[in-house]
Short mmCIF file of C-alpha atoms in Angstrom, two decimals:
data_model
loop_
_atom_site.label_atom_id
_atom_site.label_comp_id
_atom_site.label_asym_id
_atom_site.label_seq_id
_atom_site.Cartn_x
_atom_site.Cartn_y
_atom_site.Cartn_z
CA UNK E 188 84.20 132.30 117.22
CA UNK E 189 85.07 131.62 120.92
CA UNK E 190 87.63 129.75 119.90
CA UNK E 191 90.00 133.09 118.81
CA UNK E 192 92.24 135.12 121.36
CA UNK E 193 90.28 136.19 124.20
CA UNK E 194 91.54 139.98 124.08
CA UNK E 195 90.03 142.88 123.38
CA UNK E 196 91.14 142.63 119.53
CA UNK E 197 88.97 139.53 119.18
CA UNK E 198 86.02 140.80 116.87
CA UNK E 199 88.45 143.00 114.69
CA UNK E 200 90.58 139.43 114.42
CA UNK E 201 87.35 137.23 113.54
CA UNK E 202 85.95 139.72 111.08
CA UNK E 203 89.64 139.85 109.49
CA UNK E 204 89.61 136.01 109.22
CA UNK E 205 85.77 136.18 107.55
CA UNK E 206 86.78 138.80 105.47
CA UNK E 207 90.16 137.28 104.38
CA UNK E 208 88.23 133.43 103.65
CA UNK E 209 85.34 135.20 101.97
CA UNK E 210 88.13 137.05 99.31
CA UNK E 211 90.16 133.76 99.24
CA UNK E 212 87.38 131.65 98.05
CA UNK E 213 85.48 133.92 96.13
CA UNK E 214 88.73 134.76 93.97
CA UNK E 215 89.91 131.57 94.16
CA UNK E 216 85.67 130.45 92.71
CA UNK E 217 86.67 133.23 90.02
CA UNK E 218 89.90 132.28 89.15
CA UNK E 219 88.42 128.49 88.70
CA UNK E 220 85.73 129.63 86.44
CA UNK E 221 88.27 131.79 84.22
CA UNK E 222 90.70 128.97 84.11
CA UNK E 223 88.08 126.78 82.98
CA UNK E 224 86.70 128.89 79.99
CA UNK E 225 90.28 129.02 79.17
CA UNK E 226 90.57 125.31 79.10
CA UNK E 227 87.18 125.04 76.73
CA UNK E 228 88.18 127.84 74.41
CA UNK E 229 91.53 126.17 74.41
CA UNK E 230 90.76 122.62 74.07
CA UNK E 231 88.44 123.37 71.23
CA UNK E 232 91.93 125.63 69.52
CA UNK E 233 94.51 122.76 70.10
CA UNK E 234 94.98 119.13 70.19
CA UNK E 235 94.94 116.72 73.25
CA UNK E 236 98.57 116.13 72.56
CA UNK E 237 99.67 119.77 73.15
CA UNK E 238 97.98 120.10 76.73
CA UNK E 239 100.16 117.03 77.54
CA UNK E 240 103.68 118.08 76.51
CA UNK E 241 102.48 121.18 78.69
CA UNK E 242 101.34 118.98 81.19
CA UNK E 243 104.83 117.27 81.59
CA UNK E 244 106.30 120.96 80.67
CA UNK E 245 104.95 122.63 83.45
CA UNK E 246 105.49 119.64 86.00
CA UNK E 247 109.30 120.12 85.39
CA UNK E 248 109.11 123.77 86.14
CA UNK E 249 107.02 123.04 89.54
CA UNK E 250 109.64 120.49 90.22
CA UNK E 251 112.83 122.85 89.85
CA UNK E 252 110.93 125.76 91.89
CA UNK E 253 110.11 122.84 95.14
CA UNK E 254 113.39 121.50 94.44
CA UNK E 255 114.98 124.98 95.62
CA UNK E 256 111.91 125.61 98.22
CA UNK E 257 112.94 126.97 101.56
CA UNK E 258 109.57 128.38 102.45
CA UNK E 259 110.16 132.14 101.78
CA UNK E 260 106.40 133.07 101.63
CA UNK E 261 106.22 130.92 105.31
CA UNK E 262 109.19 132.80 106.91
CA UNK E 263 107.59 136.74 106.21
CA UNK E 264 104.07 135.05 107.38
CA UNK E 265 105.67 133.10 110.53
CA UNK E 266 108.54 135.16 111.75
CA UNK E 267 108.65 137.96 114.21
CA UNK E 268 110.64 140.20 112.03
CA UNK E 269 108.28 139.64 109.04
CA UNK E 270 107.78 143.51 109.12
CA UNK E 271 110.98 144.50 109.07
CA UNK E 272 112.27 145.92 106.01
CA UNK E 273 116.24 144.59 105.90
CA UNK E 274 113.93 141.14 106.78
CA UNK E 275 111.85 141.15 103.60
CA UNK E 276 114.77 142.93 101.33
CA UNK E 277 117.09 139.87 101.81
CA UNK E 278 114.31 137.73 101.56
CA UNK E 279 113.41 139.09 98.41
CA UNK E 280 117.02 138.88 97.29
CA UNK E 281 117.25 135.14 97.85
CA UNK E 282 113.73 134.90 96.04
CA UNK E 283 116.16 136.66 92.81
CA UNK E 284 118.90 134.24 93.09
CA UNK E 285 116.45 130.97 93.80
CA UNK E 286 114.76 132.67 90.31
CA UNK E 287 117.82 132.40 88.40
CA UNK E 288 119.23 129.49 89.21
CA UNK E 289 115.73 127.46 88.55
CA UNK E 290 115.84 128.85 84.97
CA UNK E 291 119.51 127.48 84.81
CA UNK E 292 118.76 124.66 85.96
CA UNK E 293 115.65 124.13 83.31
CA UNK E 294 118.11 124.98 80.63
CA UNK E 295 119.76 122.24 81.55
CA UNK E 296 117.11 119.92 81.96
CA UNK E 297 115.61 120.81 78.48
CA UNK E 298 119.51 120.11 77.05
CA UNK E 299 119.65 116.57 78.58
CA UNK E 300 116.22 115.84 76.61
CA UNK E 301 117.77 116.91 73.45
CA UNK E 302 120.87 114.88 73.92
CA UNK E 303 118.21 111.86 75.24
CA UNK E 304 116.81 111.97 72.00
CA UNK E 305 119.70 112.35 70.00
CA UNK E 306 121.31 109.45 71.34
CA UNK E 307 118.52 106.97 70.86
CA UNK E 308 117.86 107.05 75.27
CA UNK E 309 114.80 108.64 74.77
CA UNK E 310 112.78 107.35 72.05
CA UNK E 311 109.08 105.31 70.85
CA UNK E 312 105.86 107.00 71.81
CA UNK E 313 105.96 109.00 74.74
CA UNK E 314 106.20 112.39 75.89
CA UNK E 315 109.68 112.58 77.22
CA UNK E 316 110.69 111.89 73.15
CA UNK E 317 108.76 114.53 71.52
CA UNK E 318 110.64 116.81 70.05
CA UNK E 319 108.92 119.97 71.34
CA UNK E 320 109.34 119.31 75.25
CA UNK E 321 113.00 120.65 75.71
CA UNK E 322 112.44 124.14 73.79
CA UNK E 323 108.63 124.22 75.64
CA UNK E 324 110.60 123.54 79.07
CA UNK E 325 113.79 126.29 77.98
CA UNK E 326 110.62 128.86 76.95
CA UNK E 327 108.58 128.57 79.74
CA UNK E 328 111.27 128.50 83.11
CA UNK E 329 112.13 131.91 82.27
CA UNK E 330 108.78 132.36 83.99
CA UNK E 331 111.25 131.85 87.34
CA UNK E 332 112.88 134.31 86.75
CA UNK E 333 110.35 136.56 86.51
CA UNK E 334 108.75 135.14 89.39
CA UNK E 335 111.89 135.96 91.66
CA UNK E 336 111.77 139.97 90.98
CA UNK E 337 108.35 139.87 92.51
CA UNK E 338 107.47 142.12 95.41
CA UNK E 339 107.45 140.79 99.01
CA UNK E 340 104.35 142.89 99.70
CA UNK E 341 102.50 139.34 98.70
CA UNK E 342 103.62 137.63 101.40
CA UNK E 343 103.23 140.95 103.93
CA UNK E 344 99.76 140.93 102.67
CA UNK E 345 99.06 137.27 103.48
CA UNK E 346 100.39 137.75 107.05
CA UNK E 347 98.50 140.69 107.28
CA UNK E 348 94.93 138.74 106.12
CA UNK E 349 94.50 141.36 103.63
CA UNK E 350 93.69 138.99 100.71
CA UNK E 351 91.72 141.46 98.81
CA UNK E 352 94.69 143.51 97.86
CA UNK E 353 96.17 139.75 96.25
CA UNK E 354 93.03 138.52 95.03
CA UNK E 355 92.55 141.42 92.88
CA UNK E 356 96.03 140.96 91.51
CA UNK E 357 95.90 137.34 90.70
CA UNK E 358 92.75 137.91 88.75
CA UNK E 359 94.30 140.95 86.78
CA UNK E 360 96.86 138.47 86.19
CA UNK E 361 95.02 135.59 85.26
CA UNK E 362 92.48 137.50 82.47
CA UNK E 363 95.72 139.07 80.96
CA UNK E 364 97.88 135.98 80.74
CA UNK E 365 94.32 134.42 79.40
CA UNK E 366 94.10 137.02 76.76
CA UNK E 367 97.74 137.12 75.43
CA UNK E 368 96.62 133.01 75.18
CA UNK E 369 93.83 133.19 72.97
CA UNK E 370 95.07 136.38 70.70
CA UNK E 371 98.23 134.01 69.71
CA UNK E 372 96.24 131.05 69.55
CA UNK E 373 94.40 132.36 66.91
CA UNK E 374 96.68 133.81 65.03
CA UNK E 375 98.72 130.43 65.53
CA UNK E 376 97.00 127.38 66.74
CA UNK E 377 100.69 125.59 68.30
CA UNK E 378 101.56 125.12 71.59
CA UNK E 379 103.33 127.97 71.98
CA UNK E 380 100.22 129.98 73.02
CA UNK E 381 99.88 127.71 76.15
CA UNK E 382 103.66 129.09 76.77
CA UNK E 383 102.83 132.68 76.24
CA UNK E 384 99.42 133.01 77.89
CA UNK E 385 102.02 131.52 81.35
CA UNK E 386 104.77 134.03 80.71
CA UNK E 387 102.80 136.89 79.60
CA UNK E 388 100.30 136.21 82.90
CA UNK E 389 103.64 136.33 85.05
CA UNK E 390 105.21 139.08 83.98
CA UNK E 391 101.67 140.75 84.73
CA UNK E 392 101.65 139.47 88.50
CA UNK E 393 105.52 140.88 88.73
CA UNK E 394 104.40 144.08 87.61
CA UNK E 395 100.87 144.27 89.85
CA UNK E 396 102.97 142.94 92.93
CA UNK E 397 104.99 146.23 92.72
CA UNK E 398 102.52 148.79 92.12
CA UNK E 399 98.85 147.22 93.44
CA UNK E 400 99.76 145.66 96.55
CA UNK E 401 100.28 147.89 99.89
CA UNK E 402 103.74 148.18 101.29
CA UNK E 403 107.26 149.13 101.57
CA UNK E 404 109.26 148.40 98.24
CA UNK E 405 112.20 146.15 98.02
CA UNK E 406 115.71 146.87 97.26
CA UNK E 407 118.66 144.78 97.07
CA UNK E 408 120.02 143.92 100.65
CA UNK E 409 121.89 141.36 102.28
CA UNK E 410 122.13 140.21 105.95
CA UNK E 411 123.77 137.03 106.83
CA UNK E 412 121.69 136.81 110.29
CA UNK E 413 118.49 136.62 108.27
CA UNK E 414 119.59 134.47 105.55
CA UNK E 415 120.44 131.68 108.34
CA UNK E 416 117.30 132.78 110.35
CA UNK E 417 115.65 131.48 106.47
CA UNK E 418 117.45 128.33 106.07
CA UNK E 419 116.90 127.14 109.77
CA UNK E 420 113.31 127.25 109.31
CA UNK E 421 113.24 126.40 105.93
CA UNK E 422 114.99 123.14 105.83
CA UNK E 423 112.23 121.08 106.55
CA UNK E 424 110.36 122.96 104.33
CA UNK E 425 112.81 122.09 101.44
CA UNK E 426 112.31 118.37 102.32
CA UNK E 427 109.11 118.67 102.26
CA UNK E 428 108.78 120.55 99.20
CA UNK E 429 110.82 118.15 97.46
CA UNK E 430 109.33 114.84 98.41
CA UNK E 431 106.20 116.94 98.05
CA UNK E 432 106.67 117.75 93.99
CA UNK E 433 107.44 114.16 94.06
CA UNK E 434 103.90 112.61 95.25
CA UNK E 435 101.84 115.61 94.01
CA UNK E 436 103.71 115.40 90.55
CA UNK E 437 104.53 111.80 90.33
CA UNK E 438 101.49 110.83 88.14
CA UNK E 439 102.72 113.24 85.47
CA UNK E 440 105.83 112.27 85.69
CA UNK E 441 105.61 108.24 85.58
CA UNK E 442 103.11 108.73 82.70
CA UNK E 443 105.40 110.50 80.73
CA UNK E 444 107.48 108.30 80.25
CA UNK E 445 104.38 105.39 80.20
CA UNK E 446 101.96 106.64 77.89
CA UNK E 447 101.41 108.42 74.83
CA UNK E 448 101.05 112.87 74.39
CA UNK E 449 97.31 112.14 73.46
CA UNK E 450 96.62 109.98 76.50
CA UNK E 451 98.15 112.43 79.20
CA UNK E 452 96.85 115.37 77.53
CA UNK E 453 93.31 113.64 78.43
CA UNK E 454 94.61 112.88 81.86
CA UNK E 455 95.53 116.32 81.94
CA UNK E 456 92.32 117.37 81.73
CA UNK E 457 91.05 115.35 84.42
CA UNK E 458 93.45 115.97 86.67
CA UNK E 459 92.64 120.13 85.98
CA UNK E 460 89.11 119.38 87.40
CA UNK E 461 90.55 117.25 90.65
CA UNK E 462 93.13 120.03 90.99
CA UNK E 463 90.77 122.82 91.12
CA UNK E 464 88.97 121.78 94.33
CA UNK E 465 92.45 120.97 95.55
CA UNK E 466 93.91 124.15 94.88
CA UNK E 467 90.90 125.84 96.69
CA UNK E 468 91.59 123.83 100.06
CA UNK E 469 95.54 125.21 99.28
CA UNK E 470 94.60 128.84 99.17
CA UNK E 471 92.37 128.60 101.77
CA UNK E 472 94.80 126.70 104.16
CA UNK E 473 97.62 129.33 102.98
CA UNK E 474 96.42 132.24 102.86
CA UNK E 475 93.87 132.29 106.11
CA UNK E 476 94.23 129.16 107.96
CA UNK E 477 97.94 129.27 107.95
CA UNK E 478 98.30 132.93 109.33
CA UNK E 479 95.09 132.52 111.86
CA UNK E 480 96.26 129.34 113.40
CA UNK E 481 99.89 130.52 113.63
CA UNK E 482 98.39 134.18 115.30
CA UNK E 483 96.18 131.90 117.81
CA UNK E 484 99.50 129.65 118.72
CA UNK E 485 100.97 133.09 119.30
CA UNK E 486 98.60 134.01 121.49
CA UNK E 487 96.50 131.35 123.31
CA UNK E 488 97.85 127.74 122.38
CA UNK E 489 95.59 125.91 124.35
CA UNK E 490 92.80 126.30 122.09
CA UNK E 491 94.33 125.61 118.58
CA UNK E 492 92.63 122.44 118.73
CA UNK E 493 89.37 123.90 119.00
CA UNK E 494 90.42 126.71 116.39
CA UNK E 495 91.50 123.98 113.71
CA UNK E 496 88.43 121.65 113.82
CA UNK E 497 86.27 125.01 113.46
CA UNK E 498 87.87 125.37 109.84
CA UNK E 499 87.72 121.48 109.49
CA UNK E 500 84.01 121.53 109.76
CA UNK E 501 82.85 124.04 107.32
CA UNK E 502 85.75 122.17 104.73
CA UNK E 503 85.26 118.57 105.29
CA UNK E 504 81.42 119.59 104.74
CA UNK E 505 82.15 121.30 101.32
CA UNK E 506 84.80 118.33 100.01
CA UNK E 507 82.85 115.46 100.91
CA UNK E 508 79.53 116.69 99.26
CA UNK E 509 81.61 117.56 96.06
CA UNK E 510 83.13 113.98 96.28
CA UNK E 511 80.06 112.69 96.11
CA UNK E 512 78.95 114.71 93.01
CA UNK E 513 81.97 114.00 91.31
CA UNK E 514 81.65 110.12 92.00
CA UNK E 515 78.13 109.99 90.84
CA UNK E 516 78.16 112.75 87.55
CA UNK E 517 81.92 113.40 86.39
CA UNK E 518 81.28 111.62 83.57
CA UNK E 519 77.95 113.83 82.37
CA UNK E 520 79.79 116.77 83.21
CA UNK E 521 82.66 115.65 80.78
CA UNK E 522 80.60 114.89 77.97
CA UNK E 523 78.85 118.61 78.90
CA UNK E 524 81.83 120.29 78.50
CA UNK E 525 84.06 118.88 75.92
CA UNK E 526 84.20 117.43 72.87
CA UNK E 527 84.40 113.46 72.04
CA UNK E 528 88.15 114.04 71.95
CA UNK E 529 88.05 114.14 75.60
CA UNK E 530 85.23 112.05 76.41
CA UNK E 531 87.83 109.43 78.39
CA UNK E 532 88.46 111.81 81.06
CA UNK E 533 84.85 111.16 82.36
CA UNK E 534 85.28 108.03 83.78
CA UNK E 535 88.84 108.76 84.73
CA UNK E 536 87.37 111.81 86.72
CA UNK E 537 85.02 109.28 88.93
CA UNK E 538 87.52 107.75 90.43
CA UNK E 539 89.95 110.54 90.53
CA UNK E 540 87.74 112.21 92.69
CA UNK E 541 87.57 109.86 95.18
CA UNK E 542 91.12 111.55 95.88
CA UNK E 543 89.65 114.87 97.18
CA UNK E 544 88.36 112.68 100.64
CA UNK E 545 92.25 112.64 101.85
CA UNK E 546 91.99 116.63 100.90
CA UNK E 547 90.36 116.71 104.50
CA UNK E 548 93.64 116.34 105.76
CA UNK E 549 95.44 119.02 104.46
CA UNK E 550 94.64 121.77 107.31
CA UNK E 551 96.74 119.84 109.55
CA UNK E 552 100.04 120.69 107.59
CA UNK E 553 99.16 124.37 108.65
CA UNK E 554 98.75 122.81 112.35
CA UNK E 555 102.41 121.59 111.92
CA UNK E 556 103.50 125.06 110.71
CA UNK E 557 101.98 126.90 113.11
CA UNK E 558 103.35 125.02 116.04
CA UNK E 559 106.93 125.05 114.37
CA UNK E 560 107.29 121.45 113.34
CA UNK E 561 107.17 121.27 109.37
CA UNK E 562 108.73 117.65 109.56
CA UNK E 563 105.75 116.14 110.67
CA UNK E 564 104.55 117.36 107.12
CA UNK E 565 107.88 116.36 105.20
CA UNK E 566 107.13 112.90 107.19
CA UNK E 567 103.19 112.66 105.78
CA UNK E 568 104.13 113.12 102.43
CA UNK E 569 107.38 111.17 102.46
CA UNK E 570 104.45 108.14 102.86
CA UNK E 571 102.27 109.11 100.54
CA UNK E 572 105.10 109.28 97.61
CA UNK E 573 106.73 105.75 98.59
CA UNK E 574 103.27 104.24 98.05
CA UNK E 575 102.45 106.21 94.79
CA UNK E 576 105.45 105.01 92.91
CA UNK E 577 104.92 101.55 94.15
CA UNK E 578 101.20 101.84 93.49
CA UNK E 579 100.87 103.67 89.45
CA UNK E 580 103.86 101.58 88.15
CA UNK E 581 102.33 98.12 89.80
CA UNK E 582 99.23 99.23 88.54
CA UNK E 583 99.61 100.70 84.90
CA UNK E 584 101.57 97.01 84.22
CA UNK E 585 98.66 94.79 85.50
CA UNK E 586 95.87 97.25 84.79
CA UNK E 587 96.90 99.95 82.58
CA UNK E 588 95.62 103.44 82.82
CA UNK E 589 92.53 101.93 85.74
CA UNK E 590 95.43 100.50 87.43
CA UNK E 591 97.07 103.72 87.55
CA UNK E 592 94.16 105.78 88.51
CA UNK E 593 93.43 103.69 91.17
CA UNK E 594 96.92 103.10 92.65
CA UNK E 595 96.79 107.38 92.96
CA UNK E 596 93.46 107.11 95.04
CA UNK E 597 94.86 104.53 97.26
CA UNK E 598 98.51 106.04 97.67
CA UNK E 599 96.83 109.30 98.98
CA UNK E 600 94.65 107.13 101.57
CA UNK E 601 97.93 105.32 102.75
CA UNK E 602 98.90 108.28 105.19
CA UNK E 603 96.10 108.98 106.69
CA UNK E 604 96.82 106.25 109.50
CA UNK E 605 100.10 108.31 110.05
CA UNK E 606 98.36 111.77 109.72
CA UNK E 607 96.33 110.60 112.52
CA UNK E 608 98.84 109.67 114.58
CA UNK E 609 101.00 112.47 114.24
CA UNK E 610 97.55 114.87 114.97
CA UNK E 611 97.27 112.56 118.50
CA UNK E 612 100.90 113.76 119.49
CA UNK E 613 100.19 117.05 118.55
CA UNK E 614 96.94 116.93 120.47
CA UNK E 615 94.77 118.20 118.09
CA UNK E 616 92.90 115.03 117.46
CA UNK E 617 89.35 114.29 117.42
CA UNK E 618 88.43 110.80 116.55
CA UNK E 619 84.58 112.31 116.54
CA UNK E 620 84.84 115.49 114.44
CA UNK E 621 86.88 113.35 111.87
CA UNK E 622 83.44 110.53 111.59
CA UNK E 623 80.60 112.94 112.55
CA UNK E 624 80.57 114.79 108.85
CA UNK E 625 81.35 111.50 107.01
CA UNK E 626 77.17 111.59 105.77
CA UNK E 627 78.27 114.66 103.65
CA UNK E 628 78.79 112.08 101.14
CA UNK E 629 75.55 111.28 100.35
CA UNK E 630 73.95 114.90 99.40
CA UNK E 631 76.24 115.23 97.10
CA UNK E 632 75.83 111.83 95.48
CA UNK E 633 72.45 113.02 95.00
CA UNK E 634 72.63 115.69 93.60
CA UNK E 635 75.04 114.08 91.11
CA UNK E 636 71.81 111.98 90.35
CA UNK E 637 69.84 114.91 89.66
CA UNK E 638 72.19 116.22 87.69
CA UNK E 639 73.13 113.56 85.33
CA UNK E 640 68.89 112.96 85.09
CA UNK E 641 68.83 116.71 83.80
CA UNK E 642 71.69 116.22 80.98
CA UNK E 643 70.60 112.94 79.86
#
């Protein structure tokens, strides 16, 4: 790639970023495809209501963790000192605290629900009144906690490319979480396997982070240099994080309180599918594009345009074909996979898709990172949540649940004027690149065709 640091490193740095992608997607394919069987074994064990008290569960938990977000992972992966072991011990003592104070904070979160429903606030059919969500939601944020005592070596290992070493532990993680799932489940076919498949799975990557992953360990240390060094880069990152949970969570949340435990639990489903694809852009961005772009700022700015549009390509080509797909066969891969239970989450997944286009977008974020200026993201997605409140609430009263769906596709596609803008100042905009792999559309929409042919 002549687009990498001219210096004599340059092969060893390309064949790290190849080899770091090629883990990252291949574990993150894997992960997908165990995470699915999961869902089928699952979905076939439980009731469409469970999956969405978990749904609105586990959206509470995200929110608490990106309320208290002040980019940890970002500061070992972009700071000079991110090798240095007082660095990463007082990191990984404010990752302890941040743990604790989420679960305390979940406590009381599941304690206003009770006293909601006890009072008459909360009440008719919706999620936010069933009984179960406050003692789900106490159960399942002790996952925080566990989550803070893990090792820092993750994040070493990201800055360091080496995303073999944490591939292999998420999976470990993953099929052991999965198995502790379906052993309760069928011993006891209640939500409460959904919550011990999560905590058993993270009490697995806590122990794997310590003992699989490469590194120095972590002990309890304190510097007040660092801690500031944290929180001045990590304030924007907080804001962002914040309104982030906001727009990425916001469908959850305004249908919990809209709709009924059966109809998000379909949603739910849906939204797993649209999620997945996401998720793979995430790790991607995170775990190679993040570190490469920020190592080619380092070294030879000039040319983290070209760098950035280099990953854009080989993306943009794989989202827009799978948009296409999506468009054309979601609803014949529905029927394929589940039951009749679930059958409405075809045609919601058609137009959910459609969502995945903005997806193309996301690499820039690690632009912003990379170049030190995390407010342009907080400002991106600042935009994006105005318009998705505005748009699901207009849009479930005067459409219902097609209102709603649609109002998410077009509150993701109300940034992108501003994402392009902000790209211009940054100069890494080009108008070209962004149209030329637009046709990608169409291959997949054809073989969505072929597809849905073959299953009908």
């Amino acid at each position: 790639m002549e687009t990498m640091p001219s210096n004599p490193n340059v092969k060893m740095f390309r064949s790290r970023i190849i080899n770091a992608g090629v883990w990252s997607i291949s574990g993150h394919g894997l992960s997908q495809i165990i995470r699915l069987a999961s869902n089928l074994v699952m979905t076939r064990l439980l009731v469409p209501e469970m999956f969405g008290i978990m749904a609105v569960a586990n959206v509470f938990l995200v929110g608490l963790a990106l309320f208290s977000d002040i980019g940890l992972k970002q500061n070992i992966i972009h700071s000079k000192r991110g090798d240095d072991p007082l660095f990463l011990n007082t990191v990984w003592a404010i990752q302890i605290i941040r743990g604790v104070i989420i679960w305390v904070l979940a406590l009381i979160v599941s304690g206003a629900l009770i006293f909601g429903s006890y009072t008459g606030w909360l009440s008719g059919n919706t999620v936010y009144a069933d009984p179960l969500l406050p003692f789900v939601i106490s159960a399942i944020s002790f996952s925080a906690v566990i989550n803070g005592f893990e090792s820092t070596r993750l994040a070493t290992s990201m800055r360091q490319l080496a995303q073999k070493h944490i591939t292999s532990m998420e999976i470990a993680s993953q099929l052991v979480g999965l198995i502790a799932m379906i052993i309760w489940a069928s011993i006891d076919r209640s939500i409460w396997a959904l919550v011990v498949g999560s905590i058993v799975g993270s009490t697995a990557k806590l122990v794997y982070s310590h003992t699989l992953l490469p590194g120095l360990p972590n002990r309890w240390e304190w510097d007040s240099v660092v801690f500031r060094e944290v929180l001045n880069f990590g304030k924007w990152i907080f804001l962002s994080s914040i309104t982030g949970f906001l727009f990425s969570n916001g469908d959850r949340l305004l249908l919990g309180g809209l709709v009924s435990s059966e109809t998000l639990g379909i949603y739910s489903i849906t939204f797993l599918m649209v999620n997945a694809i996401q998720l793979a852009v995430s790790k991607l961005s995170g775990a190679v594009v993040f570190p490469a772009l920020s190592e080619v700022h380092r070294d030879q700015s000039w040319k983290l345009k070209d760098t950035y549009y280099k990953f854009r390509m080989w993306i943009d080509a794989g989202i827009l074909f799978i948009v296409g797909f999506l468009v054309v066969a979601g609803d014949a891969i529905v029927d394929l996979l589940y039951d009749e239970r679930f059958a409405a989450a075809g045609p919601m997944l058609q137009v959910l898709s459609l969502v995945l286009v903005t997806q193309r977008y996301a690499l820039a974020d690690q632009c912003y990172l990379a170049i030190g200026k995390p407010k342009y993201m907080s400002y991106l997605i600042i935009v994006r949540m105005i318009f998705l409140y505005v748009f699901v609430i207009s849009g479930f009263h005067m459409y219902g649940m097609d209102g709603v769906l649609w109002g998410i596709v077009l509150s993701n596609f109300a940034s992108v004027p501003a994402s392009m803008y902000l790209k211009s100042r940054c100069n890494i905009l080009d108008v070209k690149k962004e149209i030329i792999i637009l046709p990608m559309l169409m291959p997949g929409a054809v073989f969505g065709m072929a597809v849905v042919l073959l299953v009908d």
